Short mmCIF file of C-alpha atoms and ligand atoms in Angstrom, two decimals:
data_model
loop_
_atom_site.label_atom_id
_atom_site.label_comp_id
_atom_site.label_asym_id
_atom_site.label_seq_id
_atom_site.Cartn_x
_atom_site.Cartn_y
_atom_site.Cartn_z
CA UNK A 1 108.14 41.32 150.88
CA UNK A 2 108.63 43.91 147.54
CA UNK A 3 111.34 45.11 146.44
CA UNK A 4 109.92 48.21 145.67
CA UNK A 5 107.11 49.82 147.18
CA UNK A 6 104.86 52.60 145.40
CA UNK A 7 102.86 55.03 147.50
CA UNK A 8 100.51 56.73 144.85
CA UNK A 9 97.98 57.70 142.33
CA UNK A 10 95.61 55.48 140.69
CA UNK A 11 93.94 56.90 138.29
CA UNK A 12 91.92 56.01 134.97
CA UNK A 13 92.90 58.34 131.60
CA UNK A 14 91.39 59.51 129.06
CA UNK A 15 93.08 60.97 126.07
CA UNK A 16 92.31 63.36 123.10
CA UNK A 17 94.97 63.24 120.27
CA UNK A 18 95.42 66.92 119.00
CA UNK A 19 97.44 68.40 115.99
CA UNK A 20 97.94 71.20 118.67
CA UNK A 21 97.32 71.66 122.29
CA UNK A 22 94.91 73.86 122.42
CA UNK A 23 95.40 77.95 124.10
CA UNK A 24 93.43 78.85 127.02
CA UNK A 25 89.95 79.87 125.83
CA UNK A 26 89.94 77.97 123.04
CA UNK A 27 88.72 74.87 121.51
CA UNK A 28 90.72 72.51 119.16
CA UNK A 29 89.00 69.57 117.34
CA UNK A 30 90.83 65.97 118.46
CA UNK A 31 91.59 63.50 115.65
CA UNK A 32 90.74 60.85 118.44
CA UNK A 33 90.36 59.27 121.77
CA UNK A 34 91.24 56.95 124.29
CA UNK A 35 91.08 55.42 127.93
CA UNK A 36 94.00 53.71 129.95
CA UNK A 37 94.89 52.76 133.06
CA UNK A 38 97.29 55.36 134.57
CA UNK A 39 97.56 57.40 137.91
CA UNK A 40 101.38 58.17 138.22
CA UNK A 41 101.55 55.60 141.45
CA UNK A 42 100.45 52.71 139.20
CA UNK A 43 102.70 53.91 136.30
CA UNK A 44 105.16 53.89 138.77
CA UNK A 45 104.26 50.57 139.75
CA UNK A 46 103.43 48.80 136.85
CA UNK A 47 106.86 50.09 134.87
CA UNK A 48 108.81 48.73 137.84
CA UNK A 49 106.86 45.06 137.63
CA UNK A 50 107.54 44.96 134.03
CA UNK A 51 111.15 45.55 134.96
CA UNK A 52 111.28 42.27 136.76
CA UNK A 53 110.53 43.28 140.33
CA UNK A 54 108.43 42.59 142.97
CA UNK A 55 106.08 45.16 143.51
CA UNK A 56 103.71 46.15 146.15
CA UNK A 57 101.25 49.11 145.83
CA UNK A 58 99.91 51.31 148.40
CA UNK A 59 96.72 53.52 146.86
CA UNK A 60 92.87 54.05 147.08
CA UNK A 61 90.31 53.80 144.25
CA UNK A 62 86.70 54.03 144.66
CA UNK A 63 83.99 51.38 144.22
CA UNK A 64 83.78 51.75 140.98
CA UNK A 65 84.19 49.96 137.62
CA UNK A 66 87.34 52.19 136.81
CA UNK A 67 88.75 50.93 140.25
CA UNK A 68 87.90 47.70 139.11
CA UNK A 69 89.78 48.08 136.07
CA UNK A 70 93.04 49.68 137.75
CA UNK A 71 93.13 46.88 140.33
CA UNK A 72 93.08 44.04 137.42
CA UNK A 73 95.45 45.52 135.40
CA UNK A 74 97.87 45.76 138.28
CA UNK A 75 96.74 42.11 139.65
CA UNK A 76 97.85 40.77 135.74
CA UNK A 77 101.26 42.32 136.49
CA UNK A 78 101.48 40.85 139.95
CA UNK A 79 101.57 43.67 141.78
CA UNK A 80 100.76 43.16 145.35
CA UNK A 81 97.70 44.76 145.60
CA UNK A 82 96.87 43.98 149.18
CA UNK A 83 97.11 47.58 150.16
CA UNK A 84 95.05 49.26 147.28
CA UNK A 85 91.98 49.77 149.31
CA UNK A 86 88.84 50.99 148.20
CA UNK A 87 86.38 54.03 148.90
CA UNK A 88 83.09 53.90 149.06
CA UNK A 89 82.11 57.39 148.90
CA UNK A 90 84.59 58.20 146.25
CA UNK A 91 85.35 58.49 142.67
CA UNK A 92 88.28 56.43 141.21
CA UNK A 93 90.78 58.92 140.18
CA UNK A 94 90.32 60.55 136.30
CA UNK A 95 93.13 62.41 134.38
CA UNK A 96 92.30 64.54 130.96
CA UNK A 97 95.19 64.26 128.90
CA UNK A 98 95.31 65.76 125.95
CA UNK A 99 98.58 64.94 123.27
CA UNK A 100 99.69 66.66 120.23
CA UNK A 101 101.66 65.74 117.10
CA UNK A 102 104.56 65.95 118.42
CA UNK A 103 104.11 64.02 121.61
CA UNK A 104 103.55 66.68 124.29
CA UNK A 105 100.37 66.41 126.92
CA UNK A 106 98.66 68.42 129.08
CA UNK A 107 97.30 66.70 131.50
CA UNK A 108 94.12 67.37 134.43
CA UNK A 109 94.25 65.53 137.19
CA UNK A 110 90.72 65.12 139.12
CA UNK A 111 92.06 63.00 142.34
CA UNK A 112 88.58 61.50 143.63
CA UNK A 113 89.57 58.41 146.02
CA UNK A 114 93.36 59.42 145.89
CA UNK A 115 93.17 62.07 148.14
CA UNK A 116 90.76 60.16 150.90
CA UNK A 117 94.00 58.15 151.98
CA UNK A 118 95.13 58.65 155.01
CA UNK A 119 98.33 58.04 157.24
CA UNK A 120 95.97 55.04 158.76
CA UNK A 121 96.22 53.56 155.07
CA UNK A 122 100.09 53.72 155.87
CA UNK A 123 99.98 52.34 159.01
CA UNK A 124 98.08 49.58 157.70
CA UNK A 125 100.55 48.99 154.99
CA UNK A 126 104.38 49.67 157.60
CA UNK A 127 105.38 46.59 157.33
CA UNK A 128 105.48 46.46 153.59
CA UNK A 129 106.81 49.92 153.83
CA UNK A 130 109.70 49.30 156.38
CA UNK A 131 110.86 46.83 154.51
CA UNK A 132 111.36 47.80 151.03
CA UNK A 133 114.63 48.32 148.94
CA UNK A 134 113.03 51.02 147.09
CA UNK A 135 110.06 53.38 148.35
CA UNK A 136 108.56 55.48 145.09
CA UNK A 137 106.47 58.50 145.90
CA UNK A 138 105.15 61.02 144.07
CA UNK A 139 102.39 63.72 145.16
CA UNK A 140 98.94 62.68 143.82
CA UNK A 141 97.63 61.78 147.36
CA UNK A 142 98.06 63.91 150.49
CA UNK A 143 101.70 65.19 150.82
CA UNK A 144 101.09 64.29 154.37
CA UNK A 145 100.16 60.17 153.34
CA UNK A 146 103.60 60.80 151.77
CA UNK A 147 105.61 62.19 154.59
CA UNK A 148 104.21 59.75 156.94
CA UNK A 149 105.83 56.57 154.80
CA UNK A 150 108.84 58.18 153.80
CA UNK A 151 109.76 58.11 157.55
CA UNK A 152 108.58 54.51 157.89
CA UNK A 153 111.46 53.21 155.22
CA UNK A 154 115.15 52.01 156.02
CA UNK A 155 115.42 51.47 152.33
CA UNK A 156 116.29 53.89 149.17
CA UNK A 157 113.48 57.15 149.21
CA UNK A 158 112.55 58.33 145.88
CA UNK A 159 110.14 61.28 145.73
CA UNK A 160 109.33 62.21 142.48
CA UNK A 161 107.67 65.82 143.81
CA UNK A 162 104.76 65.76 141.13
CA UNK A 163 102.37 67.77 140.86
CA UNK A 164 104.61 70.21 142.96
CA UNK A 165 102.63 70.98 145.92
CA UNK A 166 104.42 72.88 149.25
CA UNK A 167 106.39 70.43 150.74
CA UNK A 168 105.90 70.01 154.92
CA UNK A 169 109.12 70.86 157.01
CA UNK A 170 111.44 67.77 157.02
CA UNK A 171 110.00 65.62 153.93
CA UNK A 172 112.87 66.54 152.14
CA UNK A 173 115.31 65.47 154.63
CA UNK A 174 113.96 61.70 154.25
CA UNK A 175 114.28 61.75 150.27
CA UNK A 176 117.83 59.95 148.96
CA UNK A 177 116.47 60.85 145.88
CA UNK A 178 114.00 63.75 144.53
CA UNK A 179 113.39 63.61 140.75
CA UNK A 180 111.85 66.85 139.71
CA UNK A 181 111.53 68.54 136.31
CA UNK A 182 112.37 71.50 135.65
CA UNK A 183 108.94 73.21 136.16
CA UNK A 184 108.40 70.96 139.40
CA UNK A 185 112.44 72.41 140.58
CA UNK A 186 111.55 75.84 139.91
CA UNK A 187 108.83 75.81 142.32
CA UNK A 188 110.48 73.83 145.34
CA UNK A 189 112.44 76.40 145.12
CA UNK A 190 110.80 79.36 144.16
CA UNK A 191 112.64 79.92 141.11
CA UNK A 192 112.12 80.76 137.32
CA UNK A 193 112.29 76.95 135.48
CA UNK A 194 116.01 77.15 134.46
CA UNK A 195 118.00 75.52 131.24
CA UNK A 196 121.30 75.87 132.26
CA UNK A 197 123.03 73.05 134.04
CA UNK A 198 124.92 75.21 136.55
CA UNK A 199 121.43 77.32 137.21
CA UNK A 200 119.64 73.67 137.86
CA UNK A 201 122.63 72.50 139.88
CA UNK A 202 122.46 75.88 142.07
CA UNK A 203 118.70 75.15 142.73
CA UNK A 204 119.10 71.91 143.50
CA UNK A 205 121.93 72.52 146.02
CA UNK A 206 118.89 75.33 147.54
CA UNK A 207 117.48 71.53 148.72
CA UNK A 208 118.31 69.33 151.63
CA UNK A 209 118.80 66.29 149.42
CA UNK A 210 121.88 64.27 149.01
CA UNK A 211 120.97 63.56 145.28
CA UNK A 212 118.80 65.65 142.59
CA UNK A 213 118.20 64.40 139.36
CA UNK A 214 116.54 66.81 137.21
CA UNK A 215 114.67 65.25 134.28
CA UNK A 216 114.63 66.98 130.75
CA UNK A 217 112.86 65.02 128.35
CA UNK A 218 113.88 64.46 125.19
CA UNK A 219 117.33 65.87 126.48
CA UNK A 220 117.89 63.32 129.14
CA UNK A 221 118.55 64.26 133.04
CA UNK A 222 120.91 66.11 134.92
CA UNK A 223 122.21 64.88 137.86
CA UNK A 224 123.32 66.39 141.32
CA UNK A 225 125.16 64.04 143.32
CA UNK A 226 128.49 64.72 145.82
CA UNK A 227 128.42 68.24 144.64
CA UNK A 228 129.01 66.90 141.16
CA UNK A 229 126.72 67.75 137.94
CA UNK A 230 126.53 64.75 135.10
CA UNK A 231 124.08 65.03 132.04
CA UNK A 232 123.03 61.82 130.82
CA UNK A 233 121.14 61.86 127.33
CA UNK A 234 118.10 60.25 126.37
CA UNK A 235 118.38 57.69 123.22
CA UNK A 236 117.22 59.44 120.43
CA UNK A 237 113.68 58.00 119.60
CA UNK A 238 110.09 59.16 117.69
CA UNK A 239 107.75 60.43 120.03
CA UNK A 240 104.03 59.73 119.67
CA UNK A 241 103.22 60.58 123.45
CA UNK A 242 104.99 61.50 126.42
CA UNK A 243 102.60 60.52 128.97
CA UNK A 244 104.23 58.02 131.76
CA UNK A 245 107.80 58.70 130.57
CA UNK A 246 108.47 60.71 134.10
CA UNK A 247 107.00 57.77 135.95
CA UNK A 248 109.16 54.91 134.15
CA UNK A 249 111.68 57.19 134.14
CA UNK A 250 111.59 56.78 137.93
CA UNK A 251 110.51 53.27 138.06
CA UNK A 252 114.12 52.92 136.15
CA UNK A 253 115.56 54.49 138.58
CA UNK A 254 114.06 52.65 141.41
CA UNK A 255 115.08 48.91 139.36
CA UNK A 256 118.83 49.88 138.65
CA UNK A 257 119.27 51.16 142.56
CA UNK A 258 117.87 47.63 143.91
CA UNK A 259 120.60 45.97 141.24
CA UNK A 260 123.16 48.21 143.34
CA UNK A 261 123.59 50.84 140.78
CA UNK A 262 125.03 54.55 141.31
CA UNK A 263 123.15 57.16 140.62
CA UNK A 264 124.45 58.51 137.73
CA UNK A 265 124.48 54.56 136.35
CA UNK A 266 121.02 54.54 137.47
CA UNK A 267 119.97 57.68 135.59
CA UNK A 268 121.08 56.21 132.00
CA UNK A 269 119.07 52.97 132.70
CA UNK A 270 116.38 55.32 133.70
CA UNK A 271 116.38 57.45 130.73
CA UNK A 272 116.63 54.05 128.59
CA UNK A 273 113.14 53.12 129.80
CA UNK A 274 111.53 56.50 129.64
CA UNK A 275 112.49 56.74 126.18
CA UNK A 276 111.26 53.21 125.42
CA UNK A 277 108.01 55.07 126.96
CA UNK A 278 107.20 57.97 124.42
CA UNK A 279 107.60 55.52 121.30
CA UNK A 280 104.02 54.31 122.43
CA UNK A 281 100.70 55.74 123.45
CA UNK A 282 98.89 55.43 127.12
CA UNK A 283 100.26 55.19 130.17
CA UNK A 284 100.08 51.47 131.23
CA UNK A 285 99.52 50.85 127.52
CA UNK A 286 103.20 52.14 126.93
CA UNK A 287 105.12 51.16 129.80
CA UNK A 288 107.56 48.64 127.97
CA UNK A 289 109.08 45.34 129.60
CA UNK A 290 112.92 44.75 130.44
CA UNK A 291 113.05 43.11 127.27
CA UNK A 292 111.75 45.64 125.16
CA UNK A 293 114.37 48.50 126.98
CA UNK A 294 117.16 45.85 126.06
CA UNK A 295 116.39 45.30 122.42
CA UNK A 296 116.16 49.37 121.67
CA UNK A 297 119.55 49.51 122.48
O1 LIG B 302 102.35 60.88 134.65
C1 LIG B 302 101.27 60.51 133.84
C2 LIG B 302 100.05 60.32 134.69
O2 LIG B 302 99.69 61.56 135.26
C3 LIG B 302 98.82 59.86 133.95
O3 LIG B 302 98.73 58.46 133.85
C4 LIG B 302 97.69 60.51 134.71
O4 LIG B 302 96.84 59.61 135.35
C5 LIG B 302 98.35 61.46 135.69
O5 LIG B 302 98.40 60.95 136.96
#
């Protein structure tokens, strides 16, 4: 059985490079373009392989040559992809990501196949579930796909709540973990986004979860656990493209709890491989290996 287990998005991306992202209404000319594998379930799940675990996804593409594409790509990695199953009658998943100079995306997410699973894709896939150290979700496919495994897992709950979508009445009570930005906090709790650490830590404590981390970025995370606030910087490193960073970000997290870690311990190691993230571009395409976190200190 996995360690970790990833309920999610697959998706295929395509990305414009921009000197700036462009305003609404307007059109900016790209200095170029690219596809990659993505979907923030497979980022998930492919950061986490490359970590050194086992790795089981749970997803839906469609019968397509994109689906094709995800499913090899996570089959190289050795991802179990027994529960990836496949729609006939729907699009593989496509995101529109554009970057700019500095690193910052926008990104459009047009779900196809994700959102046909169903809690009968779960139930199909409870063993796998039940039994993981880690469960990784985020909210690309139906929150209530989500809700339906997070109650089928003894082990360690992560929800990274992304996009944030209104969360049904006791999800958040089966999360050991939620890992929200800022944006993504503001609206699970019907806030303003906040800066301050003690305006984060009050919205956080709004939620019924036993630990909040908060990511930032460039700046690092903040994290809520025990009623206690700890900011853990990011390593300082160049940005060419921020895309993934939130998923290995959580696919950090997810490796350093099944190695027993804390969660403030597991919040540094986590910010380690996010920032190992933005130094390339992609999403699969920049997801680095153990190794690679290691070496950039
Ligand atoms: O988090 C980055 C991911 O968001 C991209 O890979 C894209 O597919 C969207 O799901």
């Amino acid at each position: 059985m996995a360690e970790i287990v990833v309920v999610g998005s697959l998706n295929l991306d395509t990305t414009a490079r921009v000197g700036r992202l462009p305003a609404p209404g307007e059109t900016v000319l790209g200095t170029g373009h690219s596809t990659d594998t993505g979907g923030k379930g497979a980022n998930q799940a492919v950061a986490a392989a490359r970590l050194g675990r086992s790795v089981a996804m749970v997803g839906r593409t469609g019968a397509d040559d994109a689906g094709a594409r995800i499913a090899a790509v996570l089959g190289a990695e050795a991802i179990n992809v027994a529960n990836v199953t496949v729609d006939d009658g729907a699009p593989t998943g496509m995101a529109f990501i554009t970057v700019d100079a500095e690193g910052e995306n926008m990104i459009v997410v047009s779900p196809g196949a994700n959102t046909t699973m169903t809690v009968k894709h779960i139930e199909r896939a409870a063993e796998v579930i039940a039994a993981a150290r880690v469960l990784l979700l985020q909210l690309e496919v139906p929150v209530d796909v989500v809700h339906h495994a997070a109650g089928l897992c003894s082990g360690t709950v992560i929800l990274n709540p992304a996009p944030a979508v209104d969360l049904p009445a006791g999800l958040l009570e089966m999360v050991d973990i939620l890992v929200p930005n800022r944006t993504e906090l503001a609206t699970l709790t019907a806030s303003e986004p906040a800066t301050d650490p003690e305006q984060i830590s009050r919205q956080l404590d709004l939620l019924p979860i036993p630990t909040g981390i908060v990511t930032l970025g460039a700046k690092g995370a903040l994290v809520r656990t025990a009623g206690e606030t700890t900011a853990v910087p990011a390593p300082v490193v160049e940005a060419v493209d921020a895309t993934a960073a939130g998923d290995a970000f959580c696919a950090g997290l997810a490796d350093a709890v099944v190695a027993g870690a804390d969660p403030i311990t597991a919040a540094r190691w986590a910010a380690r491989v996010g920032a190992a993230t933005v130094t390339r571009r992609g999403a699969h395409a920049s997801l680095p290996t153990r190794a690679e976190v290691e070496a950039a200190g």
